[in-house]
Coordinates of C-alpha atoms and ligand atoms in Angstrom, one line a residue:
M25 CA 30.2 178.4 117.1
S26 CA 32.6 178.7 114.0
T27 CA 33.7 182.6 112.9
A28 CA 34.7 181.3 109.1
P29 CA 33.3 182.6 106.2
L30 CA 30.6 181.0 105.0
A31 CA 30.9 180.1 100.7
G32 CA 27.8 180.3 98.1
I33 CA 26.4 182.1 95.2
G34 CA 26.7 185.8 95.2
V35 CA 24.3 187.9 94.0
G36 CA 24.6 192.0 93.1
S37 CA 27.3 193.6 94.2
G38 CA 25.6 194.8 97.8
S39 CA 27.1 193.8 100.8
A40 CA 24.7 194.8 104.0
A41 CA 25.8 193.7 107.8
G42 CA 22.9 192.6 111.0
A43 CA 21.0 190.2 112.4
V44 CA 19.8 186.5 111.2
A45 CA 16.5 186.2 111.4
K46 CA 14.7 183.3 109.7
A47 CA 11.8 182.5 107.2
A48 CA 9.6 180.0 109.8
P49 CA 10.1 177.1 109.3
A50 CA 7.9 174.4 107.2
P51 CA 5.8 171.7 109.6
V52 CA 7.4 168.4 110.1
L53 CA 4.5 166.4 109.5
P54 CA 3.2 163.7 112.1
P55 CA 3.4 159.9 111.6
P56 CA 0.4 158.7 110.8
R57 CA -2.9 158.5 112.3
P58 CA -6.3 156.3 111.8
V59 CA -8.9 158.9 110.4
T60 CA -12.0 158.0 112.3
D61 CA -14.7 160.2 110.7
P62 CA -13.8 160.6 107.1
A63 CA -16.4 163.5 105.9
A64 CA -15.1 165.6 109.0
E65 CA -11.5 164.9 108.0
T66 CA -11.9 165.6 104.7
A67 CA -14.0 168.8 105.1
A68 CA -11.2 170.0 107.7
V69 CA -8.9 169.4 104.5
R70 CA -11.0 171.3 102.4
A71 CA -11.6 174.2 104.9
A72 CA -7.1 174.7 105.1
L73 CA -6.3 174.9 101.4
A74 CA -9.0 177.3 100.9
E75 CA -7.9 178.7 104.0
V76 CA -4.4 179.0 102.2
V77 CA -6.0 181.4 99.5
A78 CA -7.9 183.1 100.8
D79 CA -5.2 184.2 103.7
L80 CA -3.0 184.2 99.7
E81 CA -5.3 186.8 97.9
A82 CA -5.4 189.0 100.7
R83 CA -1.6 189.2 101.0
A84 CA -2.3 190.1 97.5
A85 CA -4.2 192.4 98.2
R86 CA -2.1 194.0 100.4
A87 CA 1.0 193.9 98.3
G88 CA -0.1 195.9 94.9
G89 CA 2.1 195.9 91.7
T90 CA 4.2 192.6 90.9
A91 CA 3.8 191.1 93.7
A92 CA -0.7 191.3 93.4
D93 CA 0.2 189.3 89.9
V94 CA 2.4 186.8 92.1
L95 CA 0.3 185.9 94.8
T96 CA -2.5 185.5 92.8
A97 CA -0.9 183.0 90.9
Q98 CA -0.4 181.2 94.2
A99 CA -3.0 181.2 94.8
M100 CA -5.1 180.0 91.5
I101 CA -2.2 177.2 91.8
A102 CA -3.8 176.9 96.2
A103 CA -7.2 176.7 94.7
D104 CA -6.9 174.1 91.7
P105 CA -10.2 172.0 92.4
V106 CA -8.2 168.3 91.0
L107 CA -6.4 169.2 94.4
A108 CA -8.3 169.2 97.2
D109 CA -10.8 166.4 95.0
R110 CA -7.2 164.6 94.9
A111 CA -6.4 165.3 98.9
A112 CA -10.6 164.1 99.6
E113 CA -10.2 160.5 97.9
L114 CA -6.7 160.1 100.0
V115 CA -9.0 161.1 102.9
A116 CA -11.4 158.6 101.7
T117 CA -8.6 156.3 101.7
G118 CA -8.4 155.8 105.3
T119 CA -5.2 158.5 105.5
D120 CA -5.7 161.5 107.1
G121 CA -5.7 165.1 106.8
P122 CA -1.7 166.1 106.9
H123 CA -1.1 162.9 104.7
A124 CA -3.8 163.9 102.3
V125 CA -2.7 166.8 100.7
T126 CA 0.6 166.3 100.7
G127 CA 0.0 163.1 98.5
A128 CA -2.3 166.2 96.4
Y129 CA 0.4 167.9 96.0
A130 CA 3.6 165.0 95.6
A131 CA 1.4 163.7 92.1
F132 CA 1.7 167.6 91.0
R133 CA 5.4 168.1 92.0
T134 CA 6.1 164.6 90.5
A135 CA 4.2 166.6 87.2
L136 CA 6.9 169.0 87.1
L137 CA 10.3 167.7 87.9
A138 CA 8.8 165.7 85.0
A139 CA 8.6 168.0 82.8
G140 CA 12.0 169.2 84.0
G141 CA 14.5 172.7 83.6
Y142 CA 11.9 175.9 84.4
F143 CA 9.1 174.0 85.4
A144 CA 11.1 171.9 87.9
E145 CA 13.1 175.4 89.5
R146 CA 9.2 176.3 91.0
A147 CA 8.1 172.3 92.0
A148 CA 9.5 174.8 95.3
D149 CA 6.6 177.2 94.3
L150 CA 4.7 174.0 94.8
D151 CA 6.0 173.0 98.0
D152 CA 4.8 176.7 99.9
L153 CA 1.7 175.8 99.7
R154 CA 1.7 172.9 100.5
D155 CA 4.0 173.1 104.2
R156 CA 0.8 176.3 104.4
A157 CA -1.5 173.8 103.7
V158 CA -0.5 171.5 106.0
A159 CA 0.9 173.8 109.1
R160 CA -2.9 174.8 109.3
L161 CA -4.2 171.4 109.8
L162 CA -2.0 171.0 112.7
G163 CA -3.3 174.6 113.9
L164 CA 0.5 175.5 113.4
P165 CA 1.6 179.5 112.1
M166 CA 1.8 179.1 108.2
P167 CA 5.6 179.0 108.2
G168 CA 6.8 182.7 105.9
L169 CA 8.5 185.6 106.4
P170 CA 10.2 186.4 110.2
D171 CA 8.7 190.2 112.0
P172 CA 11.5 190.2 114.8
G173 CA 10.5 194.0 114.6
H174 CA 14.2 195.2 113.6
P175 CA 15.5 195.6 109.6
Y176 CA 17.2 192.1 109.0
V177 CA 19.4 189.4 106.9
L178 CA 16.5 187.2 105.9
V179 CA 17.5 183.2 106.5
A180 CA 16.1 180.4 105.0
D181 CA 15.8 177.1 103.7
D182 CA 15.3 178.5 100.0
L183 CA 12.5 181.6 98.9
A184 CA 9.2 180.8 97.8
P185 CA 7.1 183.6 95.2
A186 CA 4.2 184.3 98.5
D187 CA 7.2 185.4 100.7
T188 CA 9.9 187.2 98.0
A189 CA 6.7 188.9 97.0
L190 CA 5.5 190.3 100.7
L191 CA 9.6 191.0 100.6
D192 CA 10.0 195.2 101.9
P193 CA 13.2 196.1 100.9
E194 CA 12.8 198.7 104.5
R195 CA 13.4 196.0 106.8
V196 CA 15.3 192.8 105.1
L197 CA 19.1 194.0 104.4
A198 CA 20.2 190.6 102.3
L199 CA 18.9 187.4 101.5
V200 CA 20.9 184.4 102.4
T201 CA 19.3 180.6 101.2
V202 CA 20.9 177.3 101.3
R203 CA 18.8 175.8 97.9
G204 CA 18.5 177.8 95.4
G205 CA 20.5 178.2 91.8
P206 CA 22.4 181.8 90.2
T207 CA 18.7 181.1 88.0
S208 CA 16.0 180.4 91.3
H209 CA 13.5 182.8 91.9
T210 CA 15.5 184.3 95.0
A211 CA 18.4 185.3 92.5
V212 CA 16.2 186.2 90.2
L213 CA 13.6 188.9 92.7
A214 CA 16.7 189.4 94.6
K215 CA 18.2 191.7 91.6
A216 CA 15.3 193.2 91.2
L217 CA 15.1 194.7 94.3
G218 CA 18.5 195.9 94.5
L219 CA 19.3 193.4 97.6
P220 CA 22.2 191.6 98.7
A221 CA 21.7 188.1 98.2
V222 CA 24.4 184.6 98.4
V223 CA 22.3 181.7 97.4
G224 CA 23.3 177.6 97.3
C225 CA 24.7 178.4 100.4
P226 CA 24.8 175.2 103.3
G227 CA 26.4 176.5 105.9
A228 CA 23.9 179.2 106.7
A229 CA 21.6 176.8 107.5
G230 CA 23.7 176.3 110.8
L231 CA 22.2 180.7 111.9
Q232 CA 20.5 180.6 114.2
D233 CA 18.2 184.2 115.2
G234 CA 20.0 187.2 116.2
R235 CA 23.0 186.6 115.1
Q236 CA 25.2 189.0 112.4
V237 CA 26.2 188.7 109.2
L238 CA 27.9 191.0 106.8
V239 CA 26.6 189.4 103.7
L240 CA 29.1 189.8 100.6
A241 CA 27.1 189.6 97.6
A242 CA 30.1 189.7 95.9
E243 CA 32.0 187.6 97.2
G244 CA 29.2 185.1 98.0
T245 CA 30.4 185.3 101.8
V246 CA 29.1 184.9 104.9
Q247 CA 29.9 186.6 107.7
P248 CA 29.6 185.0 111.3
D249 CA 29.7 187.8 114.1
P250 CA 31.6 189.9 111.6
G251 CA 34.3 192.1 113.1
P252 CA 33.4 196.1 113.5
E253 CA 36.3 196.8 111.3
D254 CA 34.9 194.9 108.2
V255 CA 31.6 196.0 108.5
R256 CA 32.9 199.7 108.7
R257 CA 35.2 198.9 105.1
A258 CA 31.2 197.6 103.8
A259 CA 29.4 200.7 104.8
E260 CA 31.9 202.6 102.9
E261 CA 32.2 200.1 99.7
Q262 CA 28.7 200.2 99.7
R263 CA 28.3 203.7 100.2
R264 CA 31.3 204.5 97.5
R265 CA 28.9 202.2 95.2
R266 CA 25.6 204.0 95.7
E267 CA 27.3 207.7 95.6
R268 CA 29.1 207.1 92.1
A269 CA 26.2 205.4 90.9
A270 CA 24.0 208.2 91.8
G271 CA 26.4 210.6 90.3
A272 CA 26.6 209.1 86.8
T273 CA 22.8 209.0 84.2
G274 CA 22.1 209.1 80.3
P275 CA 23.3 207.3 77.4
G276 CA 26.2 205.2 78.8
R277 CA 30.3 205.6 78.3
T278 CA 33.7 205.8 79.4
A279 CA 35.3 208.7 80.5
D280 CA 37.1 209.7 76.7
G281 CA 33.1 209.4 75.6
H282 CA 33.5 206.5 73.7
P283 CA 29.8 204.8 73.7
V284 CA 27.9 202.3 75.3
A285 CA 24.9 201.5 74.8
L286 CA 22.9 200.7 78.1
L287 CA 20.1 198.5 77.9
V288 CA 17.4 197.0 80.2
N289 CA 16.6 193.3 79.4
L290 CA 12.6 192.4 80.0
G291 CA 10.9 189.1 80.4
A292 CA 7.2 190.0 81.5
L293 CA 4.9 192.2 81.0
H294 CA 4.9 193.5 84.9
E295 CA 7.8 194.7 85.3
L296 CA 7.3 197.4 82.0
D297 CA 6.7 200.6 84.5
G298 CA 10.0 200.0 86.4
A299 CA 11.7 199.0 82.8
A300 CA 10.5 201.7 81.1
A301 CA 11.0 204.1 83.9
A302 CA 14.9 203.3 85.1
D303 CA 17.5 205.2 82.4
S304 CA 18.5 203.7 79.5
E305 CA 17.9 203.9 75.3
G306 CA 15.8 201.0 75.5
V307 CA 15.1 196.5 76.0
G308 CA 18.3 195.1 74.6
L309 CA 16.6 191.2 76.0
F310 CA 12.9 191.7 75.2
R311 CA 12.6 188.1 76.8
T312 CA 8.9 187.1 74.7
E313 CA 8.7 183.4 76.9
F314 CA 6.0 184.8 79.2
L315 CA 3.4 184.9 76.0
Y316 CA 3.5 181.1 75.7
L317 CA 4.2 179.8 78.8
D318 CA 1.3 177.8 80.9
R319 CA 0.1 177.8 78.0
E320 CA -1.5 174.3 75.5
Q321 CA -1.6 175.9 72.7
A322 CA 0.9 179.3 71.2
P323 CA -0.6 183.3 71.5
T324 CA -2.4 184.0 68.3
V325 CA -0.9 186.5 65.8
E326 CA -3.5 189.0 67.3
E327 CA -3.4 188.3 71.1
Q328 CA 1.0 188.8 70.2
T329 CA 0.7 191.8 68.8
A330 CA -1.5 193.1 71.6
A331 CA 1.5 193.0 74.6
Y332 CA 3.9 194.2 72.2
R333 CA 2.3 197.5 71.3
T334 CA 2.0 197.8 74.8
V335 CA 5.5 197.6 75.4
F336 CA 6.5 199.3 71.6
K337 CA 4.7 201.5 73.6
A338 CA 6.2 201.6 76.5
F339 CA 9.6 202.6 75.3
A340 CA 8.5 205.0 72.5
G341 CA 12.0 207.1 71.2
R342 CA 14.3 204.5 71.9
R343 CA 14.8 201.3 70.6
I344 CA 13.6 197.4 71.5
T345 CA 15.8 194.7 71.0
V346 CA 12.5 191.1 71.2
R347 CA 13.9 187.6 71.3
T348 CA 12.2 185.0 68.9
L349 CA 10.6 182.0 71.1
D350 CA 13.4 180.5 73.3
A351 CA 11.8 177.6 73.5
G352 CA 12.8 174.2 74.7
A353 CA 15.7 173.1 77.3
D354 CA 15.0 175.5 80.6
K355 CA 11.9 176.7 79.5
P356 CA 9.6 174.4 77.9
L357 CA 6.8 174.2 76.2
P358 CA 3.7 171.6 75.0
F359 CA 3.6 172.4 72.0
A360 CA 6.7 174.0 70.7
T361 CA 9.0 171.1 71.9
A362 CA 9.4 167.4 72.0
A363 CA 8.7 166.1 75.5
D364 CA 11.7 162.6 74.6
E365 CA 14.6 164.4 73.9
E366 CA 17.4 162.5 76.4
N367 CA 19.1 166.2 76.6
P368 CA 16.8 169.1 76.0
A369 CA 19.6 171.2 76.2
L370 CA 21.1 169.7 73.0
G371 CA 18.4 169.4 71.5
V372 CA 16.2 171.0 69.5
R373 CA 15.5 174.9 71.2
G374 CA 15.5 178.2 70.6
L375 CA 15.6 179.2 66.9
R376 CA 15.9 175.2 66.1
T377 CA 12.0 174.5 66.5
A378 CA 11.2 176.7 64.3
A379 CA 13.1 174.7 61.5
R380 CA 10.5 172.0 62.9
D381 CA 7.8 173.9 63.2
P382 CA 8.4 177.5 60.8
Q383 CA 4.7 178.7 61.6
L384 CA 5.4 179.2 64.6
L385 CA 8.3 181.9 64.5
E386 CA 6.1 183.5 61.3
T387 CA 3.7 184.2 63.5
Q388 CA 5.3 186.0 65.9
L389 CA 7.1 187.9 63.0
A390 CA 4.2 189.2 62.1
A391 CA 2.9 189.6 65.1
I392 CA 6.1 191.7 66.1
A393 CA 5.8 193.1 62.9
E394 CA 2.6 194.3 63.0
A395 CA 2.8 196.4 66.4
A396 CA 6.1 198.0 64.6
R397 CA 4.5 199.7 61.7
S398 CA 1.6 200.9 64.5
T399 CA 3.5 202.1 66.5
G400 CA 5.7 203.3 65.1
A401 CA 9.0 201.9 67.8
D402 CA 12.5 201.7 66.9
V403 CA 12.0 197.5 66.8
R404 CA 14.4 194.9 65.9
V405 CA 14.5 191.6 66.2
M406 CA 17.3 188.9 67.3
A407 CA 17.2 184.7 66.9
P408 CA 18.4 182.7 70.0
M409 CA 20.7 179.6 70.0
V410 CA 22.1 180.7 66.5
S411 CA 24.4 177.8 65.4
L412 CA 25.6 178.5 61.7
P413 CA 26.0 181.6 59.8
A414 CA 23.0 180.3 57.2
E415 CA 21.1 179.8 60.4
A416 CA 21.1 183.1 60.7
A417 CA 20.8 183.8 57.2
A418 CA 17.7 182.3 57.1
F419 CA 16.2 184.2 60.0
A420 CA 17.7 187.2 59.1
A421 CA 15.4 186.8 55.4
R422 CA 12.0 185.7 57.6
V423 CA 12.0 189.6 59.9
R424 CA 13.0 191.2 56.1
A425 CA 10.6 189.7 54.7
H426 CA 8.1 191.1 57.3
G427 CA 9.2 194.5 57.0
L428 CA 11.4 194.8 60.0
P429 CA 14.5 196.6 59.7
A430 CA 16.7 194.8 61.9
A431 CA 18.0 190.7 62.5
G432 CA 20.3 190.0 64.7
A433 CA 21.3 186.9 66.0
M434 CA 21.7 185.6 69.6
V435 CA 25.6 184.2 70.5
E436 CA 25.2 181.5 73.0
V437 CA 26.9 178.6 71.2
P438 CA 30.8 178.6 70.7
A439 CA 31.0 177.9 67.4
A440 CA 28.9 180.9 66.4
A441 CA 31.4 182.9 68.9
L442 CA 34.2 181.5 66.9
R443 CA 32.3 181.9 63.5
A444 CA 31.2 185.5 64.7
E445 CA 32.3 187.5 61.0
R446 CA 30.2 184.9 59.1
L447 CA 28.0 184.8 61.5
A448 CA 27.8 189.8 61.6
G449 CA 27.9 188.8 57.4
V450 CA 24.3 187.7 57.0
C451 CA 23.0 189.8 59.5
D452 CA 22.3 193.5 61.3
F453 CA 24.0 193.2 65.6
L454 CA 24.9 190.5 67.2
S455 CA 24.3 189.7 71.6
I456 CA 26.2 187.7 73.3
G457 CA 24.0 185.1 76.4
T458 CA 26.4 184.9 78.3
N459 CA 24.2 182.6 80.3
D460 CA 24.0 180.0 77.4
L461 CA 27.5 180.6 75.9
A462 CA 28.7 180.2 79.4
Q463 CA 26.8 176.3 79.8
Y464 CA 28.4 175.4 76.2
A465 CA 31.7 175.9 76.6
F466 CA 31.8 174.2 79.8
A467 CA 29.7 171.7 78.9
A468 CA 27.3 172.5 82.5
D469 CA 23.7 173.2 83.0
R470 CA 23.1 176.3 84.2
T471 CA 19.4 175.2 86.4
L472 CA 23.1 173.7 88.5
G473 CA 23.8 175.8 91.8
A474 CA 26.6 173.9 92.1
L475 CA 28.6 173.8 89.0
A476 CA 28.1 177.4 89.9
D477 CA 32.1 178.0 89.3
L478 CA 32.6 176.5 86.1
L479 CA 29.8 179.4 85.5
D480 CA 31.5 182.3 86.1
P481 CA 31.1 184.6 84.0
W482 CA 34.6 185.9 84.8
Q483 CA 35.8 182.0 83.3
P484 CA 38.7 183.6 81.2
A485 CA 37.7 180.6 78.7
L486 CA 33.8 182.9 78.5
L487 CA 36.4 186.3 78.2
D488 CA 38.3 184.0 75.0
L489 CA 35.2 183.8 73.3
V490 CA 33.5 187.1 73.7
A491 CA 37.0 189.0 72.6
A492 CA 36.3 186.2 69.3
T493 CA 32.6 187.2 69.1
A494 CA 33.5 191.2 69.5
E495 CA 37.1 190.8 67.0
G496 CA 34.4 189.0 64.2
A497 CA 31.4 192.2 64.9
A498 CA 33.7 193.8 64.5
A499 CA 35.2 193.2 60.8
R500 CA 32.3 193.1 60.0
G501 CA 31.0 196.6 61.3
V502 CA 28.5 195.2 63.3
P503 CA 27.9 195.9 67.3
V504 CA 27.9 193.4 69.2
G505 CA 27.0 193.9 72.5
V506 CA 26.2 191.4 76.0
C507 CA 23.0 190.2 78.1
G508 CA 23.0 187.6 80.1
E509 CA 24.1 188.1 83.4
A510 CA 27.3 189.6 82.9
A511 CA 26.6 192.2 81.6
A512 CA 25.2 193.4 85.6
D513 CA 27.8 193.2 87.3
P514 CA 29.2 196.4 87.5
D515 CA 33.3 195.2 87.3
L516 CA 32.9 193.1 84.8
A517 CA 30.8 195.3 82.4
P518 CA 34.8 197.9 81.4
V519 CA 37.1 194.2 80.7
L520 CA 33.6 193.7 78.1
V521 CA 34.3 197.2 76.9
G522 CA 37.7 195.4 76.7
L523 CA 37.0 193.3 74.6
G524 CA 34.7 194.8 72.3
V525 CA 31.6 195.3 73.3
T526 CA 29.7 197.5 72.4
G527 CA 26.2 197.2 74.4
L528 CA 25.1 195.8 77.4
S529 CA 21.4 195.5 79.2
A530 CA 20.8 194.1 81.9
A531 CA 18.1 194.1 84.5
P532 CA 17.1 198.0 85.9
A533 CA 18.8 198.1 89.5
C534 CA 21.7 196.7 88.2
L535 CA 22.0 199.4 85.5
P536 CA 23.3 202.8 87.2
E537 CA 26.1 200.9 88.8
V538 CA 27.1 199.5 85.7
R539 CA 26.6 203.0 84.3
A540 CA 29.0 204.8 86.4
A541 CA 32.3 201.7 86.4
L542 CA 32.6 202.9 83.0
A543 CA 32.4 206.5 83.6
D544 CA 35.2 205.9 86.0
R545 CA 37.6 204.1 82.8
T546 CA 39.2 205.0 79.3
L547 CA 38.5 202.6 77.1
A548 CA 42.2 202.5 76.9
D549 CA 41.8 201.0 80.9
C550 CA 39.4 198.9 80.1
R551 CA 41.3 197.4 77.5
R552 CA 43.9 196.9 80.0
L553 CA 41.3 195.0 82.8
A554 CA 39.9 192.7 79.5
A555 CA 43.7 191.8 78.6
L556 CA 44.5 191.8 82.2
A557 CA 40.8 188.6 83.3
R558 CA 41.8 187.6 80.0
T559 CA 45.2 186.6 80.9
A560 CA 44.0 185.3 84.1
P561 CA 44.4 181.6 84.7
D562 CA 41.6 181.1 86.4
A563 CA 37.6 182.9 87.4
A564 CA 38.5 183.5 90.8
T565 CA 42.2 185.6 89.6
A566 CA 40.3 187.0 86.7
R567 CA 38.2 188.3 89.0
A568 CA 41.2 190.0 92.0
R569 CA 43.1 190.9 89.4
V570 CA 40.7 192.9 88.0
R571 CA 39.6 194.4 91.4
E572 CA 42.4 195.4 92.7
A573 CA 42.8 197.2 89.5
L574 CA 39.9 199.2 89.6
R575 CA 40.6 200.4 93.2
T576 CA 43.5 202.1 92.5
P577 CA 42.8 205.4 90.5
A578 CA 42.3 205.4 87.1
S579 CA 45.0 206.6 84.6
Ligands
PEP180 C1 21.7 183.9 77.9 O1 22.2 182.7 77.4 O2 22.5 184.8 78.3 C2 20.6 184.6 77.1 C3 20.9 186.0 77.3 O3 19.3 184.2 77.4 P1 18.3 183.5 78.4 O4 18.7 184.3 79.5 O5 17.1 184.1 78.3 O6 20.1 181.7 77.8
MG181 MG1 19.9 182.1 76.5

């Protein structure tokens, strides 16, 4: 058995060692069999689909909170009568139950994959529901989380929300998935729970139950049969990080007092309580797409106002940066984006949708303004996917026309980074979306795990674009934050500050380590680290150089 480390995409900075326990495998579909009693077969199919719904609802009731929302949404999909009717139609044409269920789900799946981006990533959710129903029909246990009776490293092909929603961080030490990219459900969940994870790790398919592994999220590796010394070192590093994180609180600042705003990213109302409870100066990125997803029409101004008021009240006394609708590419919406674009990531998306449908933006700004007025909240509004200073100027004019005091532009397109000074000249702040900026700088689809190397936020060319943006903003005295995933990496945080970034916005669970990392270094240290990273020949060297420097005592 090889003990070579297995490579994947690391999520978070933690580590964990423990025994592997694999999620119950999906059932294997047996060869088709003739249907002798179609009525009984149909009844069995309907019963299996109903059992899946009942199981999800029961687990939702047990789970509560965010998990309950996810499971309830899954139960609603599984309860769709169109699915059961389609399966019944297939049985009527002589298809046996397991194949009929598989066929019915396949039609749903094809529709989601055709929609692409965010929806395509949800295809794994449908596969999970199908597997549960098929397992029931075959008399097998439903696939899902293992229960070996002790804490374990969960290894799975990919995790569905129905599994992850029930994850108990007390029992699950780390997550490892064979598939999935940096924006997969598993990656997002691992960050929210603060669990170390490695996703997109093909070698994990060969790991057996009970095998000891060491998961190193920062390295993106899974080490089978680690030596006691490796485990001890990783645990020590983990303990040190946790202690350091617990020791730093309050506004972000470097060791010599240079302020760095530390803010949370918020993407759904069910995240609100956790986000508001986090030690932060407010919201650096409020993604508003959740209001628009799964709808035929845009939400009304009243609906939007109510949602914004809820968020603004939860952050009373702190600043809230609302991003206007970012439809298109990985977030397609039937009423806002065209279905026939050949390259949706390069198409009419983000702020560009407002040029085609100004009312969409007007309604949103009116709702934000009304919610801000009635709550007295400190609200700033920024636009996604800005390419030209003229676009930013037009957006800022609309924001101000609604009586909102601060308008910003996201820097996600290299052209915007290169012309940041002009952009900063027409708005009140800039916010760098490193996820998209990496995608467009490297011509690499951000949803593809296979291109993770190019999308690595340590790529020196990406850091050059961050530096260009920060220089442009500084020339106009305008603040510039980072709100992409790069801001969540505690080793990268001092580098970003050294490049001139004035604020960092990340998942709430990531902020304590980021705050601690900044508190350890002076601004001059940060600048030295930034120079080390920028002059590196590649991302791996940049990361290694900075980590090495961080291990040596601060000057
Ligand atoms: C980004 O692109 O970095 C960003 C923060 O926006 P999103 O991930 O929502 O596209
Ligand atoms: Mg973006």
